[in-house]
Amino acid sequence: TPWSLRARRRRIVCASSGDPNTPSFQRQKQRLQSMALLRCTTRLALRTPRRQLAAVPQTVSDDEFNKIKDELTSFMHDRIYPNEQLFLKQSHESRWTNGKEWTHPPLIVDLMQEAKQRGLWNLFLPADSAQLAPKGTHLGRGLTNLQYADLCELMGTSVHFEFAATACNCASPDTGNMETIARFGNEQQKEKWLSPLLDGSIRSCFAMTEPDVASSDATNISIDIRDDGDDFVVNGRKWWCTGAGSLHCKVMILMGKTDPDAKAFAQQSMLLVDLANTDGIELVRPLTVFGDDDAPKGHFELSFTDVRIPKSNVLWQRGKGFEIAQRRLGPGRIHHCMRCIGQMERALATMAQRAMKRVAFGKPLAARDSVLEDVARIRCEIDGCRHLVREAASLMDRKGNTDLETRQRLSLVKALVPHTLQSIADRAMQLHGGAGVSGDTPLTHIWATGRGLRLADGPDAVHWRKAGQLEFERQRASPLAPYGSYAPSRDAPSFRSTTDPLSEEAASFLVEFEALMKSS
């Protein structure tokens, strides 16, 4: 407060003594002023209540949550793990006769119905988003993000890593799109698109990345969107549009510049596109990830030629696309990281079983010091990543996605977790020898998942950069800031001058030393 700051200034003046024109006096005064301001700012911050508007209330008791987790665990062991190979086989067969009509494989259709019946549907949907969705639809179980972290990790132990998530309507990009429409769509948009997405009768895709610009910088997004009466006319290309290949995909969220002359972060808008009833959109080609087209969802390059989109399809407001993207990517990123923890556990379990069964040079691999150290380090890495992910989820519940601390944690987990997953999978593959790079284990799928996610939703470097920027913002207000240097004052007495007279002993030694060197 002003009064406390005045009191501190008086103490600073009293504490300072000596000639005010000396450098030491000025440094001491600045140091005391800095310390007083930091202490006052810190105390005020601690006393000021944080905004609770974005808080996600816990409406599900621990006992009820444990029942949901037990049901999901049973579903995983009864229906998911035994059918992983069948899912991969049917996924590649789900292209129909011409190879261009991708649909859900029969196994997924059966599992989706069963998941609904067992109360495992839309588990991702947090209680606050569910309150914004149309009534009468499947609104999940009202979990917090922290509660969902446990369940999402469990679903992430499947291979493919979104196999179980798809069965429970918790897969990307639908989860992020559903939350986006719930939070930023109007009632008509929610009724038309959110309700069928929550029911699972349709799927969606998200179009942001472009092939001709560095799309990790959202200000580069440059697809041509022009006003024409009550419509926008869109021309250009997008790629890595996940989900666009499925015939079940009926709606797209398209991000592009509607206002190129506005300020940098107010140029973009997000538009809802009715894919089944909009002319001019071509699926150019499916993009492969390490040779896999990821059917029946897929990742596609799309072209837009004179595509007309009604202006009434704008999400939230015109010019709010960048802000929506920042809020949308929070849940999407952390859901991937939650699943990655499950993939890490799967890789470690596979590695441990191999090490305990294989014998080389006279003893089991599990008895080798290098393997013991690897396994211990991997356990440490998994638990460390899990802690960060759970902390980020808790912050989302308590402070919301736009809070600075939450944003930093989201950036940290997105940069760290996929990289750690790739590293763990690589070590597990190495221990398996040739089997590790074959199709006889899930490790190649797990490794590819980690490597791909280091680019999805933004490359590692962007997330490390953002986390570093936010850390400097925190450090500027750190109460420890004044205590980083032990350097003495430059006004302190010096060691000696080069022209100081020498003692008799030192002078005698130098004379004798120089004479000795000359004569030798």
Short mmCIF file of C-alpha atoms in Angstrom, two decimals:
data_model
loop_
_atom_site.label_atom_id
_atom_site.label_comp_id
_atom_site.label_asym_id
_atom_site.label_seq_id
_atom_site.Cartn_x
_atom_site.Cartn_y
_atom_site.Cartn_z
CA THR A 1 0.00 0.00 0.00
CA PRO A 2 1.17 3.66 -0.33
CA TRP A 3 1.56 3.92 3.48
CA SER A 4 3.75 0.82 3.72
CA LEU A 5 5.91 2.03 0.83
CA ARG A 6 6.40 5.42 2.55
CA ALA A 7 7.45 3.69 5.76
CA ARG A 8 9.97 1.63 3.82
CA ARG A 9 11.36 4.74 2.13
CA ARG A 10 11.89 6.33 5.56
CA ARG A 11 13.75 3.25 6.74
CA ILE A 12 15.87 3.32 3.59
CA VAL A 13 16.91 6.91 4.25
CA CYS A 14 17.72 6.10 7.88
CA ALA A 15 19.69 3.01 6.90
CA SER A 16 21.80 4.91 4.38
CA SER A 17 24.72 6.78 5.85
CA GLY A 18 27.75 8.54 4.55
CA ASP A 19 28.28 10.84 1.64
CA PRO A 20 25.26 10.60 -0.76
CA ASN A 21 27.51 11.42 -3.71
CA THR A 22 29.60 8.26 -3.39
CA PRO A 23 28.84 5.26 -5.64
CA SER A 24 28.58 2.94 -2.63
CA PHE A 25 25.84 5.10 -1.05
CA GLN A 26 23.82 5.08 -4.31
CA ARG A 27 24.19 1.31 -4.75
CA GLN A 28 23.10 0.67 -1.18
CA LYS A 29 20.11 2.95 -1.62
CA GLN A 30 19.05 1.24 -4.87
CA ARG A 31 19.45 -2.19 -3.29
CA LEU A 32 17.28 -1.29 -0.30
CA GLN A 33 14.64 0.29 -2.53
CA SER A 34 14.57 -2.80 -4.73
CA MET A 35 14.24 -5.11 -1.74
CA ALA A 36 11.43 -3.03 -0.26
CA LEU A 37 9.49 -2.95 -3.51
CA LEU A 38 9.92 -6.69 -4.06
CA ARG A 39 8.77 -7.50 -0.54
CA CYS A 40 5.77 -5.23 -0.83
CA THR A 41 4.82 -6.63 -4.26
CA THR A 42 5.17 -10.22 -3.05
CA ARG A 43 3.05 -9.64 0.04
CA LEU A 44 0.38 -7.85 -1.95
CA ALA A 45 0.30 -10.74 -4.45
CA LEU A 46 -0.06 -13.26 -1.65
CA ARG A 47 -2.92 -11.28 -0.10
CA THR A 48 -4.73 -10.71 -3.41
CA PRO A 49 -7.16 -13.55 -4.21
CA ARG A 50 -6.73 -15.04 -7.67
CA ARG A 51 -9.60 -15.00 -10.08
CA GLN A 52 -11.76 -18.06 -9.60
CA LEU A 53 -14.00 -17.52 -12.63
CA ALA A 54 -12.33 -20.33 -14.58
CA ALA A 55 -12.25 -22.81 -11.71
CA VAL A 56 -13.50 -26.33 -12.45
CA PRO A 57 -15.44 -27.59 -9.43
CA GLN A 58 -14.99 -31.15 -8.23
CA THR A 59 -18.49 -32.60 -8.46
CA VAL A 60 -17.47 -36.27 -8.43
CA SER A 61 -16.43 -37.71 -5.07
CA ASP A 62 -13.28 -39.76 -4.71
CA ASP A 63 -15.31 -42.92 -4.14
CA GLU A 64 -17.38 -42.36 -7.29
CA PHE A 65 -14.25 -41.52 -9.26
CA ASN A 66 -12.58 -44.76 -8.15
CA LYS A 67 -15.61 -46.70 -9.41
CA ILE A 68 -15.28 -44.99 -12.80
CA LYS A 69 -11.56 -45.82 -12.87
CA ASP A 70 -12.24 -49.45 -11.96
CA GLU A 71 -14.81 -49.68 -14.77
CA LEU A 72 -12.35 -48.21 -17.26
CA THR A 73 -9.61 -50.59 -16.07
CA SER A 74 -11.96 -53.54 -16.64
CA PHE A 75 -12.86 -52.19 -20.09
CA MET A 76 -9.17 -51.91 -21.00
CA HIS A 77 -8.35 -55.48 -19.96
CA ASP A 78 -11.54 -57.05 -21.33
CA ARG A 79 -11.99 -55.18 -24.60
CA ILE A 80 -9.01 -53.00 -25.54
CA TYR A 81 -5.73 -54.87 -24.95
CA PRO A 82 -6.96 -58.18 -26.45
CA ASN A 83 -8.13 -56.36 -29.61
CA GLU A 84 -5.18 -54.10 -30.39
CA GLN A 85 -3.99 -56.16 -33.35
CA LEU A 86 -7.55 -56.48 -34.67
CA PHE A 87 -8.01 -52.71 -34.40
CA LEU A 88 -4.87 -52.03 -36.44
CA LYS A 89 -5.90 -54.63 -39.03
CA GLN A 90 -9.45 -53.32 -39.39
CA SER A 91 -8.23 -49.71 -39.49
CA HIS A 92 -6.20 -50.43 -42.60
CA GLU A 93 -9.10 -52.33 -44.13
CA SER A 94 -11.64 -49.56 -43.51
CA ARG A 95 -11.09 -47.81 -46.85
CA TRP A 96 -13.86 -49.61 -48.78
CA THR A 97 -13.38 -50.75 -52.37
CA ASN A 98 -11.97 -47.58 -53.92
CA GLY A 99 -9.64 -46.88 -50.99
CA LYS A 100 -10.96 -43.34 -50.59
CA GLU A 101 -13.98 -43.80 -48.33
CA TRP A 102 -12.67 -44.17 -44.80
CA THR A 103 -15.06 -45.13 -42.01
CA HIS A 104 -14.93 -46.47 -38.46
CA PRO A 105 -13.88 -50.14 -38.37
CA PRO A 106 -16.57 -52.53 -37.03
CA LEU A 107 -14.63 -53.09 -33.81
CA ILE A 108 -14.72 -49.37 -32.94
CA VAL A 109 -18.45 -49.16 -33.64
CA ASP A 110 -19.07 -51.99 -31.16
CA LEU A 111 -16.72 -50.53 -28.55
CA MET A 112 -18.26 -47.06 -28.82
CA GLN A 113 -21.69 -48.46 -28.01
CA GLU A 114 -20.30 -50.48 -25.11
CA ALA A 115 -18.39 -47.50 -23.70
CA LYS A 116 -21.61 -45.47 -23.67
CA GLN A 117 -23.43 -48.24 -21.84
CA ARG A 118 -20.64 -48.58 -19.26
CA GLY A 119 -20.55 -44.85 -18.48
CA LEU A 120 -17.15 -44.30 -20.11
CA TRP A 121 -18.30 -41.78 -22.72
CA ASN A 122 -16.95 -38.20 -23.01
CA LEU A 123 -14.86 -38.58 -19.86
CA PHE A 124 -12.65 -35.71 -21.08
CA LEU A 125 -15.41 -33.08 -20.80
CA PRO A 126 -14.73 -30.99 -17.67
CA ALA A 127 -17.62 -29.90 -15.49
CA ASP A 128 -17.38 -26.23 -16.54
CA SER A 129 -17.52 -27.03 -20.27
CA ALA A 130 -20.38 -29.48 -19.71
CA GLN A 131 -22.41 -26.64 -18.21
CA LEU A 132 -22.11 -24.76 -21.53
CA ALA A 133 -23.19 -27.70 -23.72
CA PRO A 134 -26.77 -28.33 -24.88
CA LYS A 135 -28.83 -30.19 -22.34
CA GLY A 136 -29.93 -33.73 -23.11
CA THR A 137 -26.61 -34.69 -24.74
CA HIS A 138 -23.92 -36.99 -23.36
CA LEU A 139 -22.06 -34.66 -21.00
CA GLY A 140 -19.52 -37.06 -19.55
CA ARG A 141 -19.19 -37.63 -15.81
CA GLY A 142 -18.40 -34.10 -14.64
CA LEU A 143 -14.74 -34.77 -13.90
CA THR A 144 -12.02 -32.22 -13.24
CA ASN A 145 -8.95 -32.07 -15.47
CA LEU A 146 -6.92 -33.61 -12.64
CA GLN A 147 -9.30 -36.54 -12.31
CA TYR A 148 -9.33 -37.04 -16.06
CA ALA A 149 -5.51 -37.15 -16.05
CA ASP A 150 -5.61 -40.59 -14.38
CA LEU A 151 -8.20 -41.94 -16.80
CA CYS A 152 -6.55 -40.46 -19.89
CA GLU A 153 -3.23 -42.02 -18.87
CA LEU A 154 -4.96 -45.37 -18.53
CA MET A 155 -6.54 -45.01 -21.99
CA GLY A 156 -3.11 -44.05 -23.29
CA THR A 157 -1.69 -47.47 -22.46
CA SER A 158 -3.40 -48.86 -25.57
CA VAL A 159 -1.69 -49.29 -28.94
CA HIS A 160 -2.59 -47.35 -31.12
CA PHE A 161 -2.34 -44.70 -28.39
CA GLU A 162 -5.80 -43.32 -29.25
CA PHE A 163 -7.50 -46.69 -29.69
CA ALA A 164 -9.19 -46.63 -26.27
CA ALA A 165 -9.71 -42.85 -26.48
CA THR A 166 -11.60 -43.26 -29.77
CA ALA A 167 -13.81 -45.95 -28.25
CA CYS A 168 -14.71 -43.53 -25.42
CA ASN A 169 -15.16 -40.43 -27.66
CA CYS A 170 -12.08 -38.87 -26.06
CA ALA A 171 -9.78 -38.70 -29.10
CA SER A 172 -8.18 -35.72 -30.83
CA PRO A 173 -9.02 -33.46 -32.53
CA ASP A 174 -12.64 -33.89 -31.42
CA THR A 175 -12.00 -33.22 -27.73
CA GLY A 176 -10.40 -29.85 -28.42
CA ASN A 177 -13.02 -28.97 -31.02
CA MET A 178 -15.89 -29.89 -28.70
CA GLU A 179 -14.53 -27.74 -25.90
CA THR A 180 -13.94 -24.89 -28.37
CA ILE A 181 -17.52 -24.96 -29.63
CA ALA A 182 -18.84 -25.32 -26.07
CA ARG A 183 -16.90 -22.26 -24.89
CA PHE A 184 -17.06 -20.02 -27.96
CA GLY A 185 -19.98 -21.19 -30.10
CA ASN A 186 -23.44 -19.62 -30.03
CA GLU A 187 -26.54 -21.67 -29.24
CA GLN A 188 -27.29 -22.43 -32.90
CA GLN A 189 -23.72 -23.60 -33.54
CA LYS A 190 -23.78 -25.78 -30.42
CA GLU A 191 -27.07 -27.37 -31.40
CA LYS A 192 -25.93 -28.07 -34.95
CA TRP A 193 -22.41 -29.33 -34.27
CA LEU A 194 -21.69 -29.85 -30.59
CA SER A 195 -24.64 -32.12 -29.86
CA PRO A 196 -23.82 -34.68 -32.60
CA LEU A 197 -20.12 -34.54 -31.69
CA LEU A 198 -20.95 -35.34 -28.08
CA ASP A 199 -23.24 -38.13 -29.25
CA GLY A 200 -20.43 -39.54 -31.40
CA SER A 201 -22.60 -39.58 -34.52
CA ILE A 202 -20.13 -37.31 -36.35
CA ARG A 203 -16.44 -36.37 -36.12
CA SER A 204 -14.51 -33.16 -36.81
CA CYS A 205 -11.18 -31.79 -37.98
CA PHE A 206 -9.09 -28.69 -37.33
CA ALA A 207 -7.39 -26.71 -40.13
CA MET A 208 -4.63 -24.34 -39.04
CA THR A 209 -1.24 -25.47 -40.38
CA GLU A 210 -0.27 -24.40 -43.91
CA PRO A 211 2.35 -25.92 -46.22
CA ASP A 212 3.85 -22.64 -47.43
CA VAL A 213 4.56 -20.84 -44.14
CA ALA A 214 6.11 -21.59 -40.75
CA SER A 215 2.81 -22.30 -39.03
CA SER A 216 4.38 -22.65 -35.58
CA ASP A 217 4.09 -18.84 -35.64
CA ALA A 218 0.32 -18.35 -35.82
CA THR A 219 0.74 -14.83 -37.18
CA ASN A 220 2.06 -16.40 -40.41
CA ILE A 221 -1.26 -18.11 -41.18
CA SER A 222 -2.12 -16.62 -44.54
CA ILE A 223 -4.92 -18.55 -46.28
CA ASP A 224 -6.88 -15.99 -48.32
CA ILE A 225 -10.23 -15.13 -46.68
CA ARG A 226 -12.15 -12.23 -48.23
CA ASP A 227 -15.45 -10.52 -47.48
CA ASP A 228 -18.23 -10.95 -50.01
CA GLY A 229 -21.58 -9.78 -48.66
CA ASP A 230 -22.82 -12.17 -45.99
CA ASP A 231 -20.09 -14.71 -46.80
CA PHE A 232 -16.36 -15.20 -46.59
CA VAL A 233 -14.66 -16.53 -49.74
CA VAL A 234 -11.68 -18.79 -48.96
CA ASN A 235 -8.80 -19.73 -51.26
CA GLY A 236 -5.58 -21.52 -50.36
CA ARG A 237 -4.23 -24.68 -48.77
CA LYS A 238 -4.04 -26.32 -45.37
CA TRP A 239 -2.30 -29.51 -44.34
CA TRP A 240 -1.96 -31.85 -41.38
CA CYS A 241 -5.73 -31.60 -40.95
CA THR A 242 -6.16 -34.53 -38.57
CA GLY A 243 -9.45 -36.38 -38.97
CA ALA A 244 -10.35 -34.95 -42.37
CA GLY A 245 -10.07 -38.34 -44.10
CA SER A 246 -13.01 -39.95 -42.33
CA LEU A 247 -16.47 -39.93 -43.88
CA HIS A 248 -17.75 -39.35 -40.36
CA CYS A 249 -16.00 -35.95 -40.35
CA LYS A 250 -18.78 -33.43 -40.96
CA VAL A 251 -17.44 -30.15 -39.54
CA MET A 252 -14.12 -28.33 -39.70
CA ILE A 253 -12.80 -25.48 -37.61
CA LEU A 254 -10.79 -23.33 -40.04
CA MET A 255 -8.36 -20.68 -38.83
CA GLY A 256 -7.30 -17.89 -41.14
CA LYS A 257 -6.82 -14.15 -41.54
CA THR A 258 -10.10 -12.29 -42.01
CA ASP A 259 -8.60 -8.91 -41.05
CA PRO A 260 -5.03 -8.67 -42.40
CA ASP A 261 -4.77 -4.95 -41.60
CA ALA A 262 -5.60 -5.32 -37.92
CA LYS A 263 -3.03 -5.74 -35.15
CA ALA A 264 -0.98 -8.94 -35.44
CA PHE A 265 -2.98 -10.98 -32.93
CA ALA A 266 -6.38 -9.66 -34.03
CA GLN A 267 -6.15 -10.66 -37.71
CA GLN A 268 -7.26 -14.29 -37.38
CA SER A 269 -10.73 -15.74 -37.04
CA MET A 270 -12.05 -19.26 -36.64
CA LEU A 271 -14.85 -20.42 -38.91
CA LEU A 272 -17.08 -23.49 -38.74
CA VAL A 273 -17.22 -25.24 -42.11
CA ASP A 274 -20.03 -27.64 -43.06
CA LEU A 275 -17.95 -30.17 -45.01
CA ALA A 276 -20.83 -32.14 -46.48
CA ASN A 277 -22.57 -29.07 -47.91
CA THR A 278 -19.74 -26.73 -48.90
CA ASP A 279 -18.34 -26.74 -52.44
CA GLY A 280 -14.72 -26.13 -53.39
CA ILE A 281 -12.89 -28.23 -50.75
CA GLU A 282 -10.62 -30.98 -52.08
CA LEU A 283 -8.85 -33.66 -50.06
CA VAL A 284 -5.58 -33.48 -51.97
CA ARG A 285 -3.77 -36.40 -50.33
CA PRO A 286 -3.36 -38.30 -47.09
CA LEU A 287 -0.07 -37.46 -45.37
CA THR A 288 1.88 -40.37 -43.93
CA VAL A 289 3.77 -40.47 -40.62
CA PHE A 290 6.71 -42.84 -40.96
CA GLY A 291 4.89 -44.52 -43.82
CA ASP A 292 1.50 -44.86 -42.05
CA ASP A 293 -1.53 -42.89 -43.27
CA ASP A 294 -3.28 -43.39 -39.90
CA ALA A 295 -6.56 -44.46 -41.53
CA PRO A 296 -9.44 -44.16 -40.92
CA LYS A 297 -8.81 -40.77 -39.31
CA GLY A 298 -5.79 -39.63 -41.25
CA HIS A 299 -3.92 -36.36 -41.68
CA PHE A 300 -4.73 -34.57 -44.94
CA GLU A 301 -3.63 -31.78 -47.20
CA LEU A 302 -6.66 -29.77 -48.33
CA SER A 303 -7.21 -27.19 -51.04
CA PHE A 304 -9.86 -24.44 -50.93
CA THR A 305 -11.10 -22.90 -54.18
CA ASP A 306 -13.68 -20.10 -53.91
CA VAL A 307 -15.15 -21.74 -50.81
CA ARG A 308 -18.09 -19.72 -49.48
CA ILE A 309 -18.60 -19.75 -45.71
CA PRO A 310 -21.42 -17.75 -44.09
CA LYS A 311 -20.19 -15.05 -41.72
CA SER A 312 -22.62 -16.41 -39.17
CA ASN A 313 -20.24 -19.39 -38.87
CA VAL A 314 -17.60 -17.30 -37.07
CA LEU A 315 -16.73 -18.66 -33.63
CA TRP A 316 -17.01 -16.11 -30.81
CA GLN A 317 -16.13 -12.91 -32.69
CA ARG A 318 -14.26 -11.89 -35.78
CA GLY A 319 -10.58 -11.35 -34.97
CA LYS A 320 -10.60 -13.69 -31.95
CA GLY A 321 -9.02 -16.67 -33.69
CA PHE A 322 -5.60 -16.35 -32.08
CA GLU A 323 -7.10 -16.08 -28.60
CA ILE A 324 -9.33 -19.10 -29.22
CA ALA A 325 -6.32 -21.08 -30.48
CA GLN A 326 -4.38 -20.38 -27.30
CA ARG A 327 -7.27 -21.53 -25.14
CA ARG A 328 -8.11 -24.53 -27.34
CA LEU A 329 -4.59 -25.90 -27.46
CA GLY A 330 -4.29 -26.08 -23.66
CA PRO A 331 -6.63 -29.07 -23.21
CA GLY A 332 -5.52 -30.67 -26.48
CA ARG A 333 -1.85 -30.55 -25.55
CA ILE A 334 -2.29 -31.87 -22.04
CA HIS A 335 -4.55 -34.73 -23.21
CA HIS A 336 -1.77 -35.92 -25.51
CA CYS A 337 0.71 -35.67 -22.62
CA MET A 338 -1.61 -37.65 -20.34
CA ARG A 339 -1.78 -40.42 -22.93
CA CYS A 340 2.01 -40.26 -23.34
CA ILE A 341 2.44 -41.22 -19.68
CA GLY A 342 0.42 -44.35 -20.43
CA GLN A 343 2.62 -45.07 -23.44
CA MET A 344 5.71 -44.72 -21.24
CA GLU A 345 4.33 -47.27 -18.79
CA ARG A 346 3.57 -49.63 -21.66
CA ALA A 347 7.12 -49.29 -23.03
CA LEU A 348 8.68 -49.86 -19.59
CA ALA A 349 6.51 -52.94 -18.95
CA THR A 350 7.53 -54.39 -22.33
CA MET A 351 11.19 -53.64 -21.63
CA ALA A 352 11.11 -55.15 -18.14
CA GLN A 353 9.49 -58.39 -19.32
CA ARG A 354 12.16 -58.77 -21.99
CA ALA A 355 14.99 -58.08 -19.52
CA MET A 356 13.70 -60.66 -17.05
CA LYS A 357 13.36 -63.40 -19.67
CA ARG A 358 16.50 -62.91 -21.77
CA VAL A 359 19.91 -64.27 -20.74
CA ALA A 360 23.14 -62.97 -22.29
CA PHE A 361 26.75 -63.71 -21.32
CA GLY A 362 25.73 -65.92 -18.44
CA LYS A 363 23.04 -63.95 -16.63
CA PRO A 364 19.65 -62.32 -17.20
CA LEU A 365 19.63 -58.85 -18.74
CA ALA A 366 17.68 -57.70 -15.68
CA ALA A 367 20.78 -58.42 -13.56
CA ARG A 368 23.05 -56.22 -15.65
CA ASP A 369 24.05 -52.92 -14.01
CA SER A 370 23.40 -50.90 -17.15
CA VAL A 371 19.87 -52.32 -17.47
CA LEU A 372 19.14 -51.76 -13.78
CA GLU A 373 20.23 -48.15 -14.12
CA ASP A 374 18.18 -47.68 -17.29
CA VAL A 375 15.04 -49.06 -15.65
CA ALA A 376 15.54 -46.93 -12.53
CA ARG A 377 16.10 -43.78 -14.60
CA ILE A 378 13.02 -44.51 -16.71
CA ARG A 379 10.90 -44.89 -13.56
CA CYS A 380 12.21 -41.53 -12.37
CA GLU A 381 11.46 -39.91 -15.73
CA ILE A 382 7.92 -41.31 -15.89
CA ASP A 383 7.05 -40.18 -12.37
CA GLY A 384 8.58 -36.76 -12.98
CA CYS A 385 6.55 -36.28 -16.15
CA ARG A 386 3.42 -37.52 -14.40
CA HIS A 387 3.91 -34.99 -11.60
CA LEU A 388 4.26 -32.11 -14.07
CA VAL A 389 1.20 -33.21 -16.05
CA ARG A 390 -0.92 -33.56 -12.92
CA GLU A 391 0.28 -30.17 -11.68
CA ALA A 392 -0.67 -28.59 -15.01
CA ALA A 393 -4.11 -30.24 -14.86
CA SER A 394 -4.62 -29.00 -11.30
CA LEU A 395 -3.68 -25.46 -12.34
CA MET A 396 -6.19 -25.63 -15.21
CA ASP A 397 -8.86 -26.57 -12.68
CA ARG A 398 -7.93 -23.88 -10.17
CA LYS A 399 -6.75 -20.95 -12.28
CA GLY A 400 -7.87 -21.59 -15.86
CA ASN A 401 -5.96 -21.95 -19.12
CA THR A 402 -4.99 -18.28 -19.47
CA ASP A 403 -3.22 -17.96 -16.10
CA LEU A 404 0.54 -17.38 -16.56
CA GLU A 405 1.57 -20.22 -14.28
CA THR A 406 -0.82 -22.60 -16.04
CA ARG A 407 0.44 -21.55 -19.45
CA GLN A 408 4.03 -22.19 -18.41
CA ARG A 409 3.23 -25.66 -17.09
CA LEU A 410 1.34 -26.50 -20.29
CA SER A 411 4.33 -25.41 -22.37
CA LEU A 412 6.70 -27.41 -20.18
CA VAL A 413 4.75 -30.66 -20.34
CA LYS A 414 4.21 -30.36 -24.10
CA ALA A 415 7.95 -29.88 -24.66
CA LEU A 416 9.18 -32.44 -22.14
CA VAL A 417 6.73 -35.36 -22.19
CA PRO A 418 6.77 -36.45 -25.88
CA HIS A 419 10.56 -36.10 -25.95
CA THR A 420 10.82 -38.29 -22.85
CA LEU A 421 8.44 -40.83 -24.38
CA GLN A 422 10.58 -41.07 -27.50
CA SER A 423 13.72 -41.54 -25.39
CA ILE A 424 12.14 -44.28 -23.24
CA ALA A 425 10.82 -46.11 -26.30
CA ASP A 426 14.27 -45.89 -27.91
CA ARG A 427 15.96 -47.52 -24.89
CA ALA A 428 13.31 -50.23 -24.77
CA MET A 429 13.85 -50.92 -28.47
CA GLN A 430 17.60 -51.13 -27.94
CA LEU A 431 17.22 -53.71 -25.21
CA HIS A 432 15.01 -55.83 -27.50
CA GLY A 433 17.62 -55.95 -30.24
CA GLY A 434 16.19 -56.69 -33.67
CA ALA A 435 12.76 -57.41 -32.23
CA GLY A 436 12.57 -53.82 -31.02
CA VAL A 437 12.40 -52.39 -34.53
CA SER A 438 10.07 -55.08 -35.85
CA GLY A 439 6.32 -55.35 -35.70
CA ASP A 440 6.51 -58.04 -33.00
CA THR A 441 6.24 -55.50 -30.16
CA PRO A 442 4.32 -52.23 -29.72
CA LEU A 443 7.57 -50.29 -29.37
CA THR A 444 7.76 -48.95 -32.94
CA HIS A 445 4.24 -47.53 -32.57
CA ILE A 446 5.15 -45.99 -29.22
CA TRP A 447 8.38 -44.46 -30.56
CA ALA A 448 6.56 -43.00 -33.57
CA THR A 449 3.91 -41.54 -31.27
CA GLY A 450 6.51 -39.70 -29.20
CA ARG A 451 8.38 -38.44 -32.26
CA GLY A 452 5.24 -37.23 -34.00
CA LEU A 453 3.92 -35.44 -30.93
CA ARG A 454 7.11 -33.40 -30.74
CA LEU A 455 5.67 -31.53 -33.74
CA ALA A 456 1.91 -31.81 -33.21
CA ASP A 457 0.35 -28.71 -31.59
CA GLY A 458 3.64 -26.87 -32.09
CA PRO A 459 7.30 -28.01 -32.13
CA ASP A 460 9.37 -28.47 -28.97
CA ALA A 461 11.37 -25.29 -29.51
CA VAL A 462 8.26 -23.10 -29.47
CA HIS A 463 7.11 -24.54 -26.14
CA TRP A 464 10.55 -24.25 -24.54
CA ARG A 465 10.73 -20.66 -25.79
CA LYS A 466 7.37 -19.76 -24.30
CA ALA A 467 8.17 -21.48 -21.00
CA GLY A 468 11.45 -19.53 -20.84
CA GLN A 469 9.72 -16.21 -21.51
CA LEU A 470 7.18 -16.89 -18.77
CA GLU A 471 9.97 -17.89 -16.38
CA PHE A 472 11.66 -14.51 -16.84
CA GLU A 473 8.33 -12.84 -16.06
CA ARG A 474 8.21 -14.80 -12.80
CA GLN A 475 11.86 -14.10 -11.96
CA ARG A 476 11.42 -10.33 -12.27
CA ALA A 477 9.22 -10.47 -9.18
CA SER A 478 11.20 -13.11 -7.31
CA PRO A 479 11.91 -12.26 -3.64
CA LEU A 480 15.30 -13.95 -4.15
CA ALA A 481 16.33 -11.53 -6.90
CA PRO A 482 18.58 -9.30 -4.69
CA TYR A 483 20.57 -12.25 -3.34
CA GLY A 484 22.26 -13.60 -6.45
CA SER A 485 25.68 -11.97 -6.19
CA TYR A 486 28.49 -12.18 -3.62
CA ALA A 487 30.69 -9.73 -5.54
CA PRO A 488 32.36 -7.23 -3.16
CA SER A 489 31.87 -3.50 -3.47
CA ARG A 490 34.33 -1.83 -5.83
CA ASP A 491 35.01 0.76 -3.11
CA ALA A 492 36.54 -1.91 -0.85
CA PRO A 493 40.33 -1.66 -0.20
CA SER A 494 42.35 -3.16 -3.04
CA PHE A 495 44.78 -6.06 -2.70
CA ARG A 496 47.81 -3.87 -3.45
CA SER A 497 49.15 -1.41 -5.99
CA THR A 498 51.81 -2.36 -8.52
CA THR A 499 54.05 0.49 -7.26
CA ASP A 500 53.77 -0.24 -3.52
CA PRO A 501 57.18 -0.44 -1.75
CA LEU A 502 58.25 -4.02 -1.06
CA SER A 503 59.20 -5.54 2.24
CA GLU A 504 62.91 -6.32 2.81
CA GLU A 505 62.21 -10.09 2.60
CA ALA A 506 60.35 -9.87 -0.70
CA ALA A 507 62.87 -7.45 -2.26
CA SER A 508 65.80 -9.68 -1.19
CA PHE A 509 64.10 -12.78 -2.60
CA LEU A 510 63.46 -11.12 -5.99
CA VAL A 511 67.11 -9.95 -6.25
CA GLU A 512 68.43 -13.43 -5.47
CA PHE A 513 65.92 -15.10 -7.83
CA GLU A 514 66.75 -12.84 -10.76
CA ALA A 515 70.52 -13.31 -10.24
CA LEU A 516 70.04 -17.08 -10.08
CA MET A 517 68.07 -17.13 -13.35
CA LYS A 518 70.71 -15.02 -15.12
CA SER A 519 73.60 -17.22 -14.03
CA SER A 520 72.01 -20.59 -14.76
#
